[in-house]
Amino acid sequence: MASSGASAACGRLLSAAEAAAVDEELFESFSVDSLMELAGLSVAAALADAFPLSSHPRPLVVCGPGNNGGDGLVAARHLWHFGYRPTIIYPKRSQKPLFVNLAAQVGALGIPVLDAMPPGADEAHHMLLDCVFGFSFKPGSLRAPFDAILPAMAASTLPLVSVDVPSGWDVDSGPAGGADDLRPAVLISLTAPKACAAHFDGRHYLGGRFVPPAILEKYGFTQPAFSGAEQFVRL
Amino acid sequence: MASSGASAACGRLLSAAEAAAVDEELFESFSVDSLMELAGLSVAAALADAFPLSSHPRPLVVCGPGNNGGDGLVAARHLWHFGYRPTIIYPKRSQKPLFVNLAAQVGALGIPVLDAMPPGADEAHHMLLDCVFGFSFKPGSLRAPFDAILPAMAASTLPLVSVDVPSGWDVDSGPAGGADDLRPAVLISLTAPKACAAHFDGRHYLGGRFVPPAILEKYGFTQPAFSGAEQFVRL
C-alpha cells in the first residue's frame, strides 16, 4: 500500500486533532486567504500532473461548505487559467466574505456553479475533484445535500481525485467499509498526509509548500523535497 | 528593445492610472492577501528561472513600505522554500495586519530582516531583488531611507531584478536619465507591463496569471500563453 510510502516520505501521518492544531498554528501568522490560495493552486497543479489538459480538460469540482470546499473553488479557478474548463457543484454556499469572493471569482470566469450533480455528469466530464470535506469531518455528521452527493460520487465511473481527505472517511480510521465509501484514484494531501491515508493505495501527492521548520519539528513530520518552484510533490 | 516585444506579447502597455484602475477592479473580488500571494510566488518562480538556485542561492530582497514591498516579502518566503537563502532589507515596516503577518512569516524561517544595505552586500549576495516601489510611485516623492537605498542599489554590481516597475522610474515615462537610475537586468511585470517597460531592454517576465477576461477586454491588453501550471511567462 502507498500508506507506508507516505509515512516514509513524511515521517508520520497526522491525526485529525494534530491536523487541526497545525492549522491553528499556521493561522497565527497566515491569513486563511493566503493559505487557501496556495493550497488550491497546489491542488490544481497536482491534478494537472495526474490528468493532463490535453486528455482531461473537463473536471467536475464538488465543493463542500467549509475550507475544503474553498480549496476547491481556488483550484477550479487556477484550472481554468491552466486551460481546463471545470464545472463546480457548490450547494451550500458560505456567506463569509472570503467564500463570497471565491464564488465571484469563478463566476467572472464563466465557470458554471451548480447545486447538485447534473444528469449525465459522467459523460460530460473527465474526472471528479472531491473537495467536500477535509480533516474537520466527523462521521455521523453527514447532512443533506451531501448525504446524496457523496453516494452519487461513489457511484460515478469518473476517476476521483480527493483533496486532503477522501470525503466521508474518518480522518483517523479511514473508510467505513460500505459501498458508499469514496475510492479515490488520486489523493492530494495538504501540509501532511492524515492518518486515513494509510487506507489509500492510489497515486498520492502532497501540497502545502509553506510549513515553517518549527511546526515540522513540533509535530514530528517532514516534507519530501519539492522540485524547482513546484507547489506539489508526488509521494 | 524588448519594449516592442512586451507590447506585442501583451497588446499594449498600461499607464500608471490604468494599472491602478485594474488593481481596483481585481480587489472587488480578490483580497490583497490572495493576489499578493500569487504575485510574490510568480516573482520567486521567475527569479528562479533567471538565476538558478545552484549558482545564485543568496538574493538580497529590498522591500519598500507598500504593496511592492509586500510582494517582495512573499517572494522571499517562497524563495526560501525553493532552497534559496535570502536576506531582506525592509526599513519602513507597515503596521497593517497583512504586513505584520508577512514579516512574521519570513521571521519564522530565520530570514534576516535588516533596516539598511549591509556592508559587503555585493560580496555576500548573488542578486538584488528590487521590491521598493511599484506603479503607485510618483517621482519627487522619494524620502529617507529610500533616497539613500536606491542610489546604493544603482551602484551595486549585483544583477538587479525589478518587480513590476524599476524603483524610482516614472511609471509612465521611465527613468529620469541620471546616474542613480536603476538599470535592471530582469523585469518581472505583474498583470501587464507598465508604460515605462518601453525603456527596458533586458530579460522580461510576466506574472499574474489571474486576470479575468472581462478586465483584459476592458483595458485592451492580453497575456501570452503561460505553460502548464506555471505562474510566470517570459515575454
PDB file of N, CA and C in Angstrom, chain A residues 66-128:
ATOM      1  N   GLY A  66     -17.110  24.162   3.771  1.00  0.00           N
ATOM      2  CA  GLY A  66     -16.021  24.710   4.589  1.00  0.00           C
ATOM      3  C   GLY A  66     -14.749  24.970   3.802  1.00  0.00           C
ATOM      4  N   ASN A  67     -13.624  24.886   4.513  1.00  0.00           N
ATOM      5  CA  ASN A  67     -12.343  25.236   3.880  1.00  0.00           C
ATOM      6  C   ASN A  67     -11.938  24.267   2.777  1.00  0.00           C
ATOM      7  N   ASN A  68     -12.310  22.991   2.894  1.00  0.00           N
ATOM      8  CA  ASN A  68     -12.005  22.049   1.818  1.00  0.00           C
ATOM      9  C   ASN A  68     -12.719  22.499   0.534  1.00  0.00           C
ATOM     10  N   GLY A  69     -13.958  22.955   0.681  1.00  0.00           N
ATOM     11  CA  GLY A  69     -14.688  23.500  -0.461  1.00  0.00           C
ATOM     12  C   GLY A  69     -14.031  24.762  -1.010  1.00  0.00           C
ATOM     13  N   GLY A  70     -13.507  25.591  -0.105  1.00  0.00           N
ATOM     14  CA  GLY A  70     -12.795  26.795  -0.551  1.00  0.00           C
ATOM     15  C   GLY A  70     -11.556  26.444  -1.358  1.00  0.00           C
ATOM     16  N   ASP A  71     -10.817  25.420  -0.900  1.00  0.00           N
ATOM     17  CA  ASP A  71      -9.669  24.945  -1.685  1.00  0.00           C
ATOM     18  C   ASP A  71     -10.123  24.555  -3.086  1.00  0.00           C
ATOM     19  N   GLY A  72     -11.302  23.933  -3.162  1.00  0.00           N
ATOM     20  CA  GLY A  72     -11.821  23.511  -4.459  1.00  0.00           C
ATOM     21  C   GLY A  72     -12.175  24.679  -5.359  1.00  0.00           C
ATOM     22  N   LEU A  73     -12.751  25.726  -4.778  1.00  0.00           N
ATOM     23  CA  LEU A  73     -13.080  26.910  -5.588  1.00  0.00           C
ATOM     24  C   LEU A  73     -11.803  27.553  -6.130  1.00  0.00           C
ATOM     25  N   VAL A  74     -10.776  27.636  -5.281  1.00  0.00           N
ATOM     26  CA  VAL A  74      -9.495  28.194  -5.743  1.00  0.00           C
ATOM     27  C   VAL A  74      -8.894  27.292  -6.821  1.00  0.00           C
ATOM     28  N   ALA A  75      -8.937  25.977  -6.584  1.00  0.00           N
ATOM     29  CA  ALA A  75      -8.372  25.043  -7.561  1.00  0.00           C
ATOM     30  C   ALA A  75      -9.087  25.167  -8.903  1.00  0.00           C
ATOM     31  N   ALA A  76     -10.410  25.278  -8.861  1.00  0.00           N
ATOM     32  CA  ALA A  76     -11.176  25.390 -10.108  1.00  0.00           C
ATOM     33  C   ALA A  76     -10.762  26.649 -10.882  1.00  0.00           C
ATOM     34  N   ARG A  77     -10.560  27.747 -10.157  1.00  0.00           N
ATOM     35  CA  ARG A  77     -10.121  28.989 -10.809  1.00  0.00           C
ATOM     36  C   ARG A  77      -8.757  28.811 -11.482  1.00  0.00           C
ATOM     37  N   HIS A  78      -7.806  28.212 -10.755  1.00  0.00           N
ATOM     38  CA  HIS A  78      -6.486  28.006 -11.367  1.00  0.00           C
ATOM     39  C   HIS A  78      -6.572  27.030 -12.545  1.00  0.00           C
ATOM     40  N   LEU A  79      -7.385  25.983 -12.383  1.00  0.00           N
ATOM     41  CA  LEU A  79      -7.533  25.037 -13.502  1.00  0.00           C
ATOM     42  C   LEU A  79      -8.057  25.763 -14.737  1.00  0.00           C
ATOM     43  N   TRP A  80      -8.980  26.677 -14.554  1.00  0.00           N
ATOM     44  CA  TRP A  80      -9.484  27.455 -15.693  1.00  0.00           C
ATOM     45  C   TRP A  80      -8.339  28.225 -16.362  1.00  0.00           C
ATOM     46  N   HIS A  81      -7.503  28.857 -15.529  1.00  0.00           N
ATOM     47  CA  HIS A  81      -6.378  29.613 -16.108  1.00  0.00           C
ATOM     48  C   HIS A  81      -5.374  28.683 -16.793  1.00  0.00           C
ATOM     49  N   PHE A  82      -5.302  27.425 -16.319  1.00  0.00           N
ATOM     50  CA  PHE A  82      -4.424  26.448 -16.994  1.00  0.00           C
ATOM     51  C   PHE A  82      -5.009  25.990 -18.330  1.00  0.00           C
ATOM     52  N   GLY A  83      -6.262  26.279 -18.583  1.00  0.00           N
ATOM     53  CA  GLY A  83      -6.897  25.871 -19.831  1.00  0.00           C
ATOM     54  C   GLY A  83      -8.007  24.853 -19.664  1.00  0.00           C
ATOM     55  N   TYR A  84      -8.148  24.288 -18.461  1.00  0.00           N
ATOM     56  CA  TYR A  84      -9.248  23.353 -18.200  1.00  0.00           C
ATOM     57  C   TYR A  84     -10.573  24.119 -18.222  1.00  0.00           C
ATOM     58  N   ARG A  85     -11.651  23.388 -18.421  1.00  0.00           N
ATOM     59  CA  ARG A  85     -12.975  24.006 -18.385  1.00  0.00           C
ATOM     60  C   ARG A  85     -13.827  23.288 -17.350  1.00  0.00           C
ATOM     61  N   PRO A  86     -13.615  23.644 -16.066  1.00  0.00           N
ATOM     62  CA  PRO A  86     -14.307  22.951 -14.972  1.00  0.00           C
ATOM     63  C   PRO A  86     -15.766  23.346 -14.850  1.00  0.00           C
ATOM     64  N   THR A  87     -16.513  22.462 -14.207  1.00  0.00           N
ATOM     65  CA  THR A  87     -17.849  22.771 -13.689  1.00  0.00           C
ATOM     66  C   THR A  87     -17.775  22.564 -12.178  1.00  0.00           C
ATOM     67  N   ILE A  88     -18.447  23.435 -11.449  1.00  0.00           N
ATOM     68  CA  ILE A  88     -18.408  23.360  -9.982  1.00  0.00           C
ATOM     69  C   ILE A  88     -19.785  22.980  -9.449  1.00  0.00           C
ATOM     70  N   ILE A  89     -19.793  22.094  -8.464  1.00  0.00           N
ATOM     71  CA  ILE A  89     -21.006  21.829  -7.692  1.00  0.00           C
ATOM     72  C   ILE A  89     -20.770  22.383  -6.293  1.00  0.00           C
ATOM     73  N   TYR A  90     -21.575  23.356  -5.895  1.00  0.00           N
ATOM     74  CA  TYR A  90     -21.334  24.073  -4.637  1.00  0.00           C
ATOM     75  C   TYR A  90     -22.688  24.409  -4.014  1.00  0.00           C
ATOM     76  N   PRO A  91     -23.312  23.396  -3.399  1.00  0.00           N
ATOM     77  CA  PRO A  91     -24.705  23.564  -2.968  1.00  0.00           C
ATOM     78  C   PRO A  91     -24.893  24.359  -1.678  1.00  0.00           C
ATOM     79  N   LYS A  92     -23.907  24.348  -0.784  1.00  0.00           N
ATOM     80  CA  LYS A  92     -24.072  25.056   0.494  1.00  0.00           C
ATOM     81  C   LYS A  92     -23.053  26.191   0.542  1.00  0.00           C
ATOM     82  N   ARG A  93     -23.482  27.352   0.087  1.00  0.00           N
ATOM     83  CA  ARG A  93     -22.528  28.455  -0.075  1.00  0.00           C
ATOM     84  C   ARG A  93     -22.325  29.213   1.231  1.00  0.00           C
ATOM     85  N   SER A  94     -21.101  29.268   1.651  1.00  0.00           N
ATOM     86  CA  SER A  94     -20.763  30.046   2.839  1.00  0.00           C
ATOM     87  C   SER A  94     -20.976  31.525   2.544  1.00  0.00           C
ATOM     88  N   GLN A  95     -21.454  32.271   3.542  1.00  0.00           N
ATOM     89  CA  GLN A  95     -21.629  33.710   3.385  1.00  0.00           C
ATOM     90  C   GLN A  95     -20.448  34.500   3.930  1.00  0.00           C
ATOM     91  N   LYS A  96     -19.390  33.780   4.348  1.00  0.00           N
ATOM     92  CA  LYS A  96     -18.189  34.507   4.774  1.00  0.00           C
ATOM     93  C   LYS A  96     -17.624  35.269   3.576  1.00  0.00           C
ATOM     94  N   PRO A  97     -17.080  36.470   3.826  1.00  0.00           N
ATOM     95  CA  PRO A  97     -16.582  37.304   2.708  1.00  0.00           C
ATOM     96  C   PRO A  97     -15.589  36.572   1.798  1.00  0.00           C
ATOM     97  N   LEU A  98     -14.675  35.796   2.387  1.00  0.00           N
ATOM     98  CA  LEU A  98     -13.708  35.070   1.554  1.00  0.00           C
ATOM     99  C   LEU A  98     -14.419  34.157   0.563  1.00  0.00           C
ATOM    100  N   PHE A  99     -15.450  33.459   1.024  1.00  0.00           N
ATOM    101  CA  PHE A  99     -16.144  32.499   0.159  1.00  0.00           C
ATOM    102  C   PHE A  99     -17.037  33.205  -0.860  1.00  0.00           C
ATOM    103  N   VAL A 100     -17.628  34.312  -0.450  1.00  0.00           N
ATOM    104  CA  VAL A 100     -18.401  35.110  -1.408  1.00  0.00           C
ATOM    105  C   VAL A 100     -17.468  35.588  -2.526  1.00  0.00           C
ATOM    106  N   ASN A 101     -16.260  36.018  -2.137  1.00  0.00           N
ATOM    107  CA  ASN A 101     -15.255  36.415  -3.124  1.00  0.00           C
ATOM    108  C   ASN A 101     -14.883  35.260  -4.052  1.00  0.00           C
ATOM    109  N   LEU A 102     -14.612  34.098  -3.462  1.00  0.00           N
ATOM    110  CA  LEU A 102     -14.185  32.948  -4.271  1.00  0.00           C
ATOM    111  C   LEU A 102     -15.262  32.583  -5.289  1.00  0.00           C
ATOM    112  N   ALA A 103     -16.525  32.666  -4.860  1.00  0.00           N
ATOM    113  CA  ALA A 103     -17.621  32.356  -5.780  1.00  0.00           C
ATOM    114  C   ALA A 103     -17.696  33.409  -6.888  1.00  0.00           C
ATOM    115  N   ALA A 104     -17.469  34.673  -6.539  1.00  0.00           N
ATOM    116  CA  ALA A 104     -17.481  35.738  -7.554  1.00  0.00           C
ATOM    117  C   ALA A 104     -16.345  35.537  -8.557  1.00  0.00           C
ATOM    118  N   GLN A 105     -15.197  35.092  -8.061  1.00  0.00           N
ATOM    119  CA  GLN A 105     -14.038  34.908  -8.952  1.00  0.00           C
ATOM    120  C   GLN A 105     -14.296  33.829 -10.002  1.00  0.00           C
ATOM    121  N   VAL A 106     -14.853  32.709  -9.574  1.00  0.00           N
ATOM    122  CA  VAL A 106     -15.119  31.662 -10.576  1.00  0.00           C
ATOM    123  C   VAL A 106     -16.272  32.084 -11.490  1.00  0.00           C
ATOM    124  N   GLY A 107     -17.219  32.840 -10.921  1.00  0.00           N
ATOM    125  CA  GLY A 107     -18.305  33.370 -11.742  1.00  0.00           C
ATOM    126  C   GLY A 107     -17.777  34.280 -12.851  1.00  0.00           C
ATOM    127  N   ALA A 108     -16.781  35.087 -12.520  1.00  0.00           N
ATOM    128  CA  ALA A 108     -16.217  36.026 -13.505  1.00  0.00           C
ATOM    129  C   ALA A 108     -15.516  35.299 -14.652  1.00  0.00           C
ATOM    130  N   LEU A 109     -15.151  34.039 -14.425  1.00  0.00           N
ATOM    131  CA  LEU A 109     -14.511  33.248 -15.480  1.00  0.00           C
ATOM    132  C   LEU A 109     -15.547  32.474 -16.296  1.00  0.00           C
ATOM    133  N   GLY A 110     -16.809  32.598 -15.898  1.00  0.00           N
ATOM    134  CA  GLY A 110     -17.861  31.877 -16.612  1.00  0.00           C
ATOM    135  C   GLY A 110     -17.935  30.408 -16.258  1.00  0.00           C
ATOM    136  N   ILE A 111     -17.302  30.027 -15.137  1.00  0.00           N
ATOM    137  CA  ILE A 111     -17.367  28.621 -14.714  1.00  0.00           C
ATOM    138  C   ILE A 111     -18.768  28.335 -14.176  1.00  0.00           C
ATOM    139  N   PRO A 112     -19.469  27.325 -14.707  1.00  0.00           N
ATOM    140  CA  PRO A 112     -20.804  27.019 -14.179  1.00  0.00           C
ATOM    141  C   PRO A 112     -20.713  26.548 -12.726  1.00  0.00           C
ATOM    142  N   VAL A 113     -21.605  27.076 -11.889  1.00  0.00           N
ATOM    143  CA  VAL A 113     -21.677  26.663 -10.483  1.00  0.00           C
ATOM    144  C   VAL A 113     -23.079  26.116 -10.233  1.00  0.00           C
ATOM    145  N   LEU A 114     -23.145  24.804  -9.937  1.00  0.00           N
ATOM    146  CA  LEU A 114     -24.430  24.107  -9.794  1.00  0.00           C
ATOM    147  C   LEU A 114     -24.679  23.738  -8.334  1.00  0.00           C
ATOM    148  N   ASP A 115     -25.928  23.344  -8.063  1.00  0.00           N
ATOM    149  CA  ASP A 115     -26.302  22.965  -6.705  1.00  0.00           C
ATOM    150  C   ASP A 115     -26.363  21.460  -6.511  1.00  0.00           C
ATOM    151  N   ALA A 116     -26.337  20.703  -7.591  1.00  0.00           N
ATOM    152  CA  ALA A 116     -26.461  19.246  -7.477  1.00  0.00           C
ATOM    153  C   ALA A 116     -25.702  18.600  -8.630  1.00  0.00           C
ATOM    154  N   MET A 117     -25.454  17.307  -8.496  1.00  0.00           N
ATOM    155  CA  MET A 117     -24.806  16.555  -9.575  1.00  0.00           C
ATOM    156  C   MET A 117     -25.695  16.642 -10.812  1.00  0.00           C
ATOM    157  N   PRO A 118     -25.167  17.119 -11.926  1.00  0.00           N
ATOM    158  CA  PRO A 118     -26.011  17.234 -13.122  1.00  0.00           C
ATOM    159  C   PRO A 118     -26.239  15.866 -13.760  1.00  0.00           C
ATOM    160  N   PRO A 119     -27.368  15.692 -14.436  1.00  0.00           N
ATOM    161  CA  PRO A 119     -27.584  14.434 -15.159  1.00  0.00           C
ATOM    162  C   PRO A 119     -26.518  14.290 -16.248  1.00  0.00           C
ATOM    163  N   GLY A 120     -26.073  13.071 -16.459  1.00  0.00           N
ATOM    164  CA  GLY A 120     -25.065  12.838 -17.493  1.00  0.00           C
ATOM    165  C   GLY A 120     -23.690  13.347 -17.132  1.00  0.00           C
ATOM    166  N   ALA A 121     -23.437  13.536 -15.817  1.00  0.00           N
ATOM    167  CA  ALA A 121     -22.150  14.107 -15.384  1.00  0.00           C
ATOM    168  C   ALA A 121     -20.968  13.260 -15.858  1.00  0.00           C
ATOM    169  N   ASP A 122     -21.131  11.945 -15.830  1.00  0.00           N
ATOM    170  CA  ASP A 122     -20.007  11.076 -16.178  1.00  0.00           C
ATOM    171  C   ASP A 122     -19.616  11.224 -17.650  1.00  0.00           C
ATOM    172  N   GLU A 123     -20.599  11.467 -18.490  1.00  0.00           N
ATOM    173  CA  GLU A 123     -20.298  11.590 -19.919  1.00  0.00           C
ATOM    174  C   GLU A 123     -19.681  12.956 -20.242  1.00  0.00           C
ATOM    175  N   ALA A 124     -20.074  13.973 -19.481  1.00  0.00           N
ATOM    176  CA  ALA A 124     -19.675  15.341 -19.827  1.00  0.00           C
ATOM    177  C   ALA A 124     -18.362  15.773 -19.181  1.00  0.00           C
ATOM    178  N   HIS A 125     -17.822  14.927 -18.304  1.00  0.00           N
ATOM    179  CA  HIS A 125     -16.607  15.334 -17.582  1.00  0.00           C
ATOM    180  C   HIS A 125     -15.546  14.250 -17.616  1.00  0.00           C
ATOM    181  N   HIS A 126     -14.342  14.641 -17.226  1.00  0.00           N
ATOM    182  CA  HIS A 126     -13.218  13.704 -17.291  1.00  0.00           C
ATOM    183  C   HIS A 126     -12.756  13.201 -15.937  1.00  0.00           C
ATOM    184  N   MET A 127     -13.042  13.932 -14.889  1.00  0.00           N
ATOM    185  CA  MET A 127     -12.706  13.461 -13.536  1.00  0.00           C
ATOM    186  C   MET A 127     -13.513  14.249 -12.533  1.00  0.00           C
ATOM    187  N   LEU A 128     -13.603  13.676 -11.324  1.00  0.00           N
ATOM    188  CA  LEU A 128     -14.279  14.315 -10.197  1.00  0.00           C
ATOM    189  C   LEU A 128     -13.219  14.805  -9.226  1.00  0.00           C
TER     190      LEU A 128
END
